[in-house]
CSV table of C-alpha atoms in Angstrom, one decimal:
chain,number,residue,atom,x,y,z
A,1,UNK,CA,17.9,-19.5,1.6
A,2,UNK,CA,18.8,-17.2,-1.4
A,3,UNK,CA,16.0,-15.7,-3.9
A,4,UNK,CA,19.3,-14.7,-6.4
A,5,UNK,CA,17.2,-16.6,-9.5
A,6,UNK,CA,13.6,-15.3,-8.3
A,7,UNK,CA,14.6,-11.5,-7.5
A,8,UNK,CA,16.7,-9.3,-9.7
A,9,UNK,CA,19.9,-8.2,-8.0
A,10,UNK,CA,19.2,-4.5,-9.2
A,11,UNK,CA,16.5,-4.2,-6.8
A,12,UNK,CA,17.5,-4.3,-3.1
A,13,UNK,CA,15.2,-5.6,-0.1
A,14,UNK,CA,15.4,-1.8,1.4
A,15,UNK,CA,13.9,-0.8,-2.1
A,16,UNK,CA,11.0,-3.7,-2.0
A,17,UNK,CA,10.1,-2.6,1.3
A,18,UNK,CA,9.9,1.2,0.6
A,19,UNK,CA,8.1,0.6,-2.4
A,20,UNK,CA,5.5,-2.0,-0.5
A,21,UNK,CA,5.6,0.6,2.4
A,22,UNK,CA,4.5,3.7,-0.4
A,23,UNK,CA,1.6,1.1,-1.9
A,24,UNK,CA,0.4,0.5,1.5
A,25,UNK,CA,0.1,3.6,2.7
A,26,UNK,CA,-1.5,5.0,-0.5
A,27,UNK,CA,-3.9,1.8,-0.4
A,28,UNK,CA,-4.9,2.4,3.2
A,29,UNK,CA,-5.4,6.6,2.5
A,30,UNK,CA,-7.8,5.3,-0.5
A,31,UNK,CA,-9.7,3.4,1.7
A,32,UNK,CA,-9.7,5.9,4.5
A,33,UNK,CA,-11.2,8.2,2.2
A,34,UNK,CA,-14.2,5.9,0.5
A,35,UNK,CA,-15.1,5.0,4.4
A,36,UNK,CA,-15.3,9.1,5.1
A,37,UNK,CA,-17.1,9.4,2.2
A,38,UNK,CA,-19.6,6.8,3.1
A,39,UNK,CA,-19.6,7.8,6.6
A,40,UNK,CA,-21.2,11.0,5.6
A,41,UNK,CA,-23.6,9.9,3.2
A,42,UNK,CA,-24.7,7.7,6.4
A,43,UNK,CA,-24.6,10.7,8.2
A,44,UNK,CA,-26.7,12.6,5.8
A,45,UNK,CA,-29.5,10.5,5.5
């Protein structure tokens, strides 16, 4: 199997995965935080 014609050769499967890896983790921290946030507000009331 080659992906030469779908994936530009510039960008290197180490890259994807570190870039995917970054969006992930920010993604999940995001989330993280709206659950604390509700959490709280549960808390609260």
């Amino acid at each position: 199997m080659e992906f030469t014609n779908e994936i530009p050769d510039e960008i290197s499967p180490r890259a994807l995965r570190w870039n995917f890896a970054v969006k992930f983790y920010r993604w999940n921290f995001k989330i993280s935080k709206i659950l604390s946030t509700k959490l709280r507000f549960a808390v609260k009331f």
